[in-house]
CSV table of C-alpha atoms and ligand atoms in Angstrom, one decimal:
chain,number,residue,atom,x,y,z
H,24,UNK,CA,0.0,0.0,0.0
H,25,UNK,CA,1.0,3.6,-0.8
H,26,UNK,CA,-0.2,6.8,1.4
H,27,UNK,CA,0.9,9.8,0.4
H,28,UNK,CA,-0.5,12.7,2.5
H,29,UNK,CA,-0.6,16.4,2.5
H,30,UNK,CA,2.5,16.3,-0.2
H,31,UNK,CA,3.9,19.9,-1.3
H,32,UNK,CA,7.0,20.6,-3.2
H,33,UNK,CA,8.4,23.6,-4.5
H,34,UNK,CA,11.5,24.4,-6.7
H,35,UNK,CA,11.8,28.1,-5.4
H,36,UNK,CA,9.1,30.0,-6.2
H,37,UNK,CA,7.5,27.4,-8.6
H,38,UNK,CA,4.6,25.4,-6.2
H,39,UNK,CA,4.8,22.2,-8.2
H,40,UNK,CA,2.3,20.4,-6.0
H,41,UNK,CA,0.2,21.1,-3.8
H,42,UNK,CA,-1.0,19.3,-0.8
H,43,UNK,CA,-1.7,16.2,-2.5
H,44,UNK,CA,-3.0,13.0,-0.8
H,45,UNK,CA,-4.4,9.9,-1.9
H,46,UNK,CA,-3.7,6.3,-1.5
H,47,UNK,CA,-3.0,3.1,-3.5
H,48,UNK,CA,-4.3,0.2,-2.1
H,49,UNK,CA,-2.6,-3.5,-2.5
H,50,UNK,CA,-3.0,-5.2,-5.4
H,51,UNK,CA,-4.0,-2.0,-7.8
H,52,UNK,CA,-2.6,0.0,-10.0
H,53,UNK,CA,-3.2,3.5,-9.5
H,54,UNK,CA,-2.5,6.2,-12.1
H,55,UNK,CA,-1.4,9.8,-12.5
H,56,UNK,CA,-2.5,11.3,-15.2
H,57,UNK,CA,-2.2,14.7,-16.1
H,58,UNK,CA,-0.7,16.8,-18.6
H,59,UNK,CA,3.2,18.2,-18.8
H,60,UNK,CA,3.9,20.4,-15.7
H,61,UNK,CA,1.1,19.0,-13.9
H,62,UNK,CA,3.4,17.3,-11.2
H,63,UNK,CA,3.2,13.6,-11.7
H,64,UNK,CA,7.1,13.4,-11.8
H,65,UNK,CA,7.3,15.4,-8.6
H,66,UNK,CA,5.0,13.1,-7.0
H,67,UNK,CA,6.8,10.0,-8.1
H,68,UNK,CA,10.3,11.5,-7.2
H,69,UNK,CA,9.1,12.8,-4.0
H,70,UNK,CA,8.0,9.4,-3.0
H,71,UNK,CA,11.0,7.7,-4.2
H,72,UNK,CA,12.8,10.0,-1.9
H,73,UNK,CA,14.8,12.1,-4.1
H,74,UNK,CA,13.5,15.3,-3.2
H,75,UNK,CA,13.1,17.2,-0.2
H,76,UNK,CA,9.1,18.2,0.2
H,77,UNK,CA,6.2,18.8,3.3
H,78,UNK,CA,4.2,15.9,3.8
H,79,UNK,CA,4.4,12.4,4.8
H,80,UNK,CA,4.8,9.3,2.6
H,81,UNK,CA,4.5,5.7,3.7
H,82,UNK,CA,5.2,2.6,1.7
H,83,UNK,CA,3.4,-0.8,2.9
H,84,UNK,CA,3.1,0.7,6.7
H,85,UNK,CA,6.8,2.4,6.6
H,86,UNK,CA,7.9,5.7,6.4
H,87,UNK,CA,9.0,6.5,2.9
H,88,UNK,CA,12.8,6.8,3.6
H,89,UNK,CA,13.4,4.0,6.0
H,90,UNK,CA,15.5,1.0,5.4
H,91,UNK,CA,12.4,-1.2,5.5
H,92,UNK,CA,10.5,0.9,2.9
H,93,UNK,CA,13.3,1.2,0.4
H,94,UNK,CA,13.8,-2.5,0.1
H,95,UNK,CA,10.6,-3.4,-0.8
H,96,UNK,CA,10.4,-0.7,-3.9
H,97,UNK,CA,11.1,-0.8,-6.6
H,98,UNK,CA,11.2,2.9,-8.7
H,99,UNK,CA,11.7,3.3,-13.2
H,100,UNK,CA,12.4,7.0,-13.7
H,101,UNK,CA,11.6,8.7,-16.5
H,102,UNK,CA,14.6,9.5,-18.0
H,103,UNK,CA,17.3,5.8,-16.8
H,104,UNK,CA,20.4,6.5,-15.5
H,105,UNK,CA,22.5,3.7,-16.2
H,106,UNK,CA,26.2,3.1,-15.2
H,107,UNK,CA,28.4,3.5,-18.5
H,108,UNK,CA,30.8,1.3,-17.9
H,109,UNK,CA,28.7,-1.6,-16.2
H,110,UNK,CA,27.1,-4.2,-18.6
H,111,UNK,CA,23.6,-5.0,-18.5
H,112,UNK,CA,24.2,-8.1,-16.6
H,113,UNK,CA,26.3,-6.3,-14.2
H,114,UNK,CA,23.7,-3.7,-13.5
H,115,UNK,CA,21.8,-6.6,-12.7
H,116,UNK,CA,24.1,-8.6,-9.9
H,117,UNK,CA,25.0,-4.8,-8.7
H,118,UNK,CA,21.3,-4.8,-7.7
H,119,UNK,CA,21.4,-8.6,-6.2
H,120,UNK,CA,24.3,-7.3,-4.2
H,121,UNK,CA,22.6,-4.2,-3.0
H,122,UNK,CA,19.5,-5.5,-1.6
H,123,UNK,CA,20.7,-9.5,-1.4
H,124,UNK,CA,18.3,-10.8,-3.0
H,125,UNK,CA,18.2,-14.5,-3.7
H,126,UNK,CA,17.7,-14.6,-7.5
H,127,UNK,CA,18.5,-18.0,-9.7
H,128,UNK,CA,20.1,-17.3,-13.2
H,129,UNK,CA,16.9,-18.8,-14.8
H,130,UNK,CA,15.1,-16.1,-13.0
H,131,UNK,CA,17.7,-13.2,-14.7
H,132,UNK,CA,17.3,-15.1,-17.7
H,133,UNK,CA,13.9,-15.2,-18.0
H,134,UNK,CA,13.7,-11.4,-17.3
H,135,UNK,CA,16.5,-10.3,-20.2
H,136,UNK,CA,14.3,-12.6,-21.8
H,137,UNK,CA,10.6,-10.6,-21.7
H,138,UNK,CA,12.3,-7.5,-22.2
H,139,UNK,CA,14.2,-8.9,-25.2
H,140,UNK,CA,17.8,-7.8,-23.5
H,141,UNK,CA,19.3,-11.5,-23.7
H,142,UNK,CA,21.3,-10.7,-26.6
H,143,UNK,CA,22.3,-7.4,-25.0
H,144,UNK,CA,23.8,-8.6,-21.7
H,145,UNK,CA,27.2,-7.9,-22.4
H,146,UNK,CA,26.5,-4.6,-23.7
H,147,UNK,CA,28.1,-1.8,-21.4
H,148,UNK,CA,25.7,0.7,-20.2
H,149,UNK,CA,27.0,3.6,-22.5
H,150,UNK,CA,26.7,1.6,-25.7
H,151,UNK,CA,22.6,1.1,-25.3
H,152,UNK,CA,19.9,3.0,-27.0
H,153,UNK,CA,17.2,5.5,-24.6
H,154,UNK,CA,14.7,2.4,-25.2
H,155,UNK,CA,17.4,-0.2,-23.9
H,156,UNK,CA,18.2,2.0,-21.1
H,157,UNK,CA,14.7,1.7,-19.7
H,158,UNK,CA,14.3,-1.9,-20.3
H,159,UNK,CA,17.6,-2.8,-18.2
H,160,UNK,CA,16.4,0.3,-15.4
H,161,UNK,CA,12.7,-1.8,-15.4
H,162,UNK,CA,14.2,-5.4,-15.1
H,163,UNK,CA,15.9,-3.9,-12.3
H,164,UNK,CA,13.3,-2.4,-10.5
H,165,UNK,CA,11.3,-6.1,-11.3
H,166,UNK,CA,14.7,-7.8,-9.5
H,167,UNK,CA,14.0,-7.0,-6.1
H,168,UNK,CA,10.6,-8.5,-6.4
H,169,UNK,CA,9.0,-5.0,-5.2
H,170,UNK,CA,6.0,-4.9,-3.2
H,171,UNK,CA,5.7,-1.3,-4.3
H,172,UNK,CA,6.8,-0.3,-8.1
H,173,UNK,CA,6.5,3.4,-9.2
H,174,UNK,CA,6.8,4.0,-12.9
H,175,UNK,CA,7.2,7.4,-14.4
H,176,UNK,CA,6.2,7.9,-17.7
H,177,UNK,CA,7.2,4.1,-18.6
H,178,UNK,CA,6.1,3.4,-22.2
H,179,UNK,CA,7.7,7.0,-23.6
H,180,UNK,CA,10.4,5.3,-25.8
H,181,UNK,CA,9.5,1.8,-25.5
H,182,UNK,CA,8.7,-0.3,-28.4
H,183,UNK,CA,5.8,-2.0,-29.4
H,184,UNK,CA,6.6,-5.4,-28.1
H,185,UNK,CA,8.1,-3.9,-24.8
H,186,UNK,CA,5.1,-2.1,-24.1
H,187,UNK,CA,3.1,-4.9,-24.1
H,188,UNK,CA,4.9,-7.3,-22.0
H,189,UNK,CA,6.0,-4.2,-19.5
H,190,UNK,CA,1.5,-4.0,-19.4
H,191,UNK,CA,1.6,-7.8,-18.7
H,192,UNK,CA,4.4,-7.7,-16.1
H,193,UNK,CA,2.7,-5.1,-14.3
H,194,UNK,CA,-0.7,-7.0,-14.1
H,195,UNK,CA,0.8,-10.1,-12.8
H,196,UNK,CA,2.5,-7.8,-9.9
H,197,UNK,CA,-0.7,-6.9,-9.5
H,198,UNK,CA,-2.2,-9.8,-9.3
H,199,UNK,CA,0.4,-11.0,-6.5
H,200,UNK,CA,-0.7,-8.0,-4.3
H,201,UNK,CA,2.1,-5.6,-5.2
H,202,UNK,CA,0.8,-1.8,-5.4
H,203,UNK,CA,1.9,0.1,-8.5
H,204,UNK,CA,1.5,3.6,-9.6
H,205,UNK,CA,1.9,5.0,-13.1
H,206,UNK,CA,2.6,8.3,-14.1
H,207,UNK,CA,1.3,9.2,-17.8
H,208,UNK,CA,0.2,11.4,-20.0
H,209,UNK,CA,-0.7,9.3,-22.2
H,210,UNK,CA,-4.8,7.7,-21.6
H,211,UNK,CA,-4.0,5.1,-24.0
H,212,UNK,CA,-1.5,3.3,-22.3
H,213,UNK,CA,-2.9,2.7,-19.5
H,214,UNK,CA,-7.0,2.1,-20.7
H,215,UNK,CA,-6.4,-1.7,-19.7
H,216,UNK,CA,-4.3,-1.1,-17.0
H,217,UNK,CA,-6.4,1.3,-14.5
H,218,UNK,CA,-8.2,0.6,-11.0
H,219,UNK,CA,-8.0,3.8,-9.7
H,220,UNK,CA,-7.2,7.1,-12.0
H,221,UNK,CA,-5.9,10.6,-9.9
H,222,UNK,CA,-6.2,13.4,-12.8
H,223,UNK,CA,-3.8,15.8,-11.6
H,224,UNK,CA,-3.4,19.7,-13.0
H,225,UNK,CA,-1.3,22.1,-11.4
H,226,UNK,CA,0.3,20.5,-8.7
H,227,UNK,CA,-3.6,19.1,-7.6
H,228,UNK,CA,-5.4,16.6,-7.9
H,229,UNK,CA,-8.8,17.2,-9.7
H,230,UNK,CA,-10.5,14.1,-9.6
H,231,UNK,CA,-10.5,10.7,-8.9
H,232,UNK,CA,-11.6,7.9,-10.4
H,233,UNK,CA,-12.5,4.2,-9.7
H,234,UNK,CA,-12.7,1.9,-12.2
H,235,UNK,CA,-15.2,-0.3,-10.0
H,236,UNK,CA,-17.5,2.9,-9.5
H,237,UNK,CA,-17.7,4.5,-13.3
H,238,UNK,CA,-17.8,0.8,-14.7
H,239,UNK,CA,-17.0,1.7,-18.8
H,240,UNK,CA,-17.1,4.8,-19.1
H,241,UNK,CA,-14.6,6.0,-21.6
H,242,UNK,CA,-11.3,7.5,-19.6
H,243,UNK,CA,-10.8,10.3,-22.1
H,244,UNK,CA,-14.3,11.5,-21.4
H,245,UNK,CA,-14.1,11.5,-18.1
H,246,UNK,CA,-10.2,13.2,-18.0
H,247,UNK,CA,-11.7,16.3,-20.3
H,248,UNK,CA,-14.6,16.6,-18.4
H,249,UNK,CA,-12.3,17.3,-15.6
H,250,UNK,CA,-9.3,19.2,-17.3
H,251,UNK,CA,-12.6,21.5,-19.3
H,252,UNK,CA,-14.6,22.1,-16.1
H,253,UNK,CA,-11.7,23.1,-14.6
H,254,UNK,CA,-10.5,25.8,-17.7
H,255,UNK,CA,-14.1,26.9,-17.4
H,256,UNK,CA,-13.9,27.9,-13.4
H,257,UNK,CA,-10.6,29.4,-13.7
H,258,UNK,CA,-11.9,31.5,-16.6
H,259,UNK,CA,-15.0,32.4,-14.6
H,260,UNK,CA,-12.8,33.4,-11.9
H,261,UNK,CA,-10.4,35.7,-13.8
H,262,UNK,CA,-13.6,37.9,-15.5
H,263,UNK,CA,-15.2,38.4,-12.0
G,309,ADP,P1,4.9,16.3,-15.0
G,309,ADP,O1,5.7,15.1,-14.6
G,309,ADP,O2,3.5,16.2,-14.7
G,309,ADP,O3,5.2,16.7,-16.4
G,309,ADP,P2,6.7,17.8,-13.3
G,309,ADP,O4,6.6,17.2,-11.9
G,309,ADP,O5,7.9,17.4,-14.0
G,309,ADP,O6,5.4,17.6,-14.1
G,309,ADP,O7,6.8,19.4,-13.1
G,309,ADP,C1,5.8,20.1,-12.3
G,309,ADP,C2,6.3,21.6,-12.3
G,309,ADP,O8,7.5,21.7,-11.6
G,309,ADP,C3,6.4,22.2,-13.7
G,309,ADP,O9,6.0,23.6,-13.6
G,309,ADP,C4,7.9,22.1,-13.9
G,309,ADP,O10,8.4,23.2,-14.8
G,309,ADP,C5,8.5,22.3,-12.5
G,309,ADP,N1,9.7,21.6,-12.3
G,309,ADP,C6,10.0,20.3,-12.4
G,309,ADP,N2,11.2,20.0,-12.1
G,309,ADP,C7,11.9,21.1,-11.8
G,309,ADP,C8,13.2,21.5,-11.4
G,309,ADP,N3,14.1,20.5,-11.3
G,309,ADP,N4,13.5,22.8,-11.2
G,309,ADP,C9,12.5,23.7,-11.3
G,309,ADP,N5,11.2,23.5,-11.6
G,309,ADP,C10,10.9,22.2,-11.9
């Protein structure tokens, strides 16, 4: 489970988000979606501790930057940051060794596998495309088995075939309990994906949605409903 509550974050004078709270229950994926600027990243950063903001975050229970929190998640940022002279196999047993995790080669295998890196593994970190990059920064974020995964903008960059199985990785995390939360701004990638949708503008959240409470109604429809009501207000405010 993931409780973020009363998050703010500003870079100077820029309020990037604003108070925001909600929670992501076990075994659903939750997803921020929102247009550029609206604050997802900030959000996913904050939570993966790598900025300093107000609030309080807790990951399955634990405070968001104790020991016991960051061992059981797992975080893909938007932009990987690979090492450029480890190989993609290496980045992989430099993880193992981090959090000592038990992990059989079949199960490293396998991974490389879905993500078609197998033929890759000896490739050093500064020899592989942005798409490459993302795949080796999400199979290890998968490594440590998270209980938690945060994914920030995932498919950007990812091919066809990647984007599917990443979609079918994450539903059988899912399906094993594991909270996850995507940030996107693309409704497309996640249609199948969703159990509970925050649309965030402006550093806030606007709305939420549950995809056991509106049932099949379309996502885009509801996301412009919010992001036009919105418009609307603020230009009924500014003529009064
Ligand atoms: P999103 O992920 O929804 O595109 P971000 O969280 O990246 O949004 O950005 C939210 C706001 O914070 C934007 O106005 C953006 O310009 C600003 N911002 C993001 N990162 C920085 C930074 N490192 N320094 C200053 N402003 C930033």
């Amino acid at each position: 489970m993931l409780e973020i509550r009363e998050l703010t974050k500003s870079y100077e004078q820029n309020l990037a988000v604003d108070q925001v709270s909600f929670t992501v229950e076990d075994g659903t994926i939750g997803i921020l979606l929102g247009p550029n600027g609206a604050g997802k990243s900030t959000v996913i950063k904050s939570i993966a501790g790598l900025l300093k903001y107000k609030g309080e975050v807790r990951i399955d229970g634990f405070p968001a930057r104790s020991m016991q929190a960051k061992r059981i998640f797992g975080y893909v940022p938007e932009l990987p940051a690979l090492f450029q002279t480890l190989s993609v196999e290496e980045h992989l047993e430099y993880i193992r060794r981090a959090y000592q995790i038990e992990v059989t080669q079949q199960e490293i295998d396998d991974l490389l596998r879905r993500l078609e890196l197998d033929d890759k593994r000896g490739k050093m970190g500064s020899e592989l495309s942005k798409g490459m990059m993302q795949k080796v920064s999400i199979c290890c974020a998968l490594l440590i088995r998270p209980r938690v995964l945060l994914l920030d903008e995932p498919m950007v960059g990812l091919d066809p075939k990647a984007i599917k199985e990443l979609k079918e990785i994450v539903l059988e995390l899912k399906n094993q309990g594991a909270t996850i939360l995507i940030s996107t701004h693309m409704l497309e990638m996640v249609e199948e994906l969703w159990d509970t949708v925050y649309v965030m503008e402006k550093g806030k959240i606007l709305a939420v949605y549950r995809r056991d409470q509106v049932g099949d109604q379309n996502l885009d429809e509801l996301f412009f409903s919010v992001t036009e009501r919105e418009e609307k207000d603020n230009q009924e405010e500014e003529t009064s």
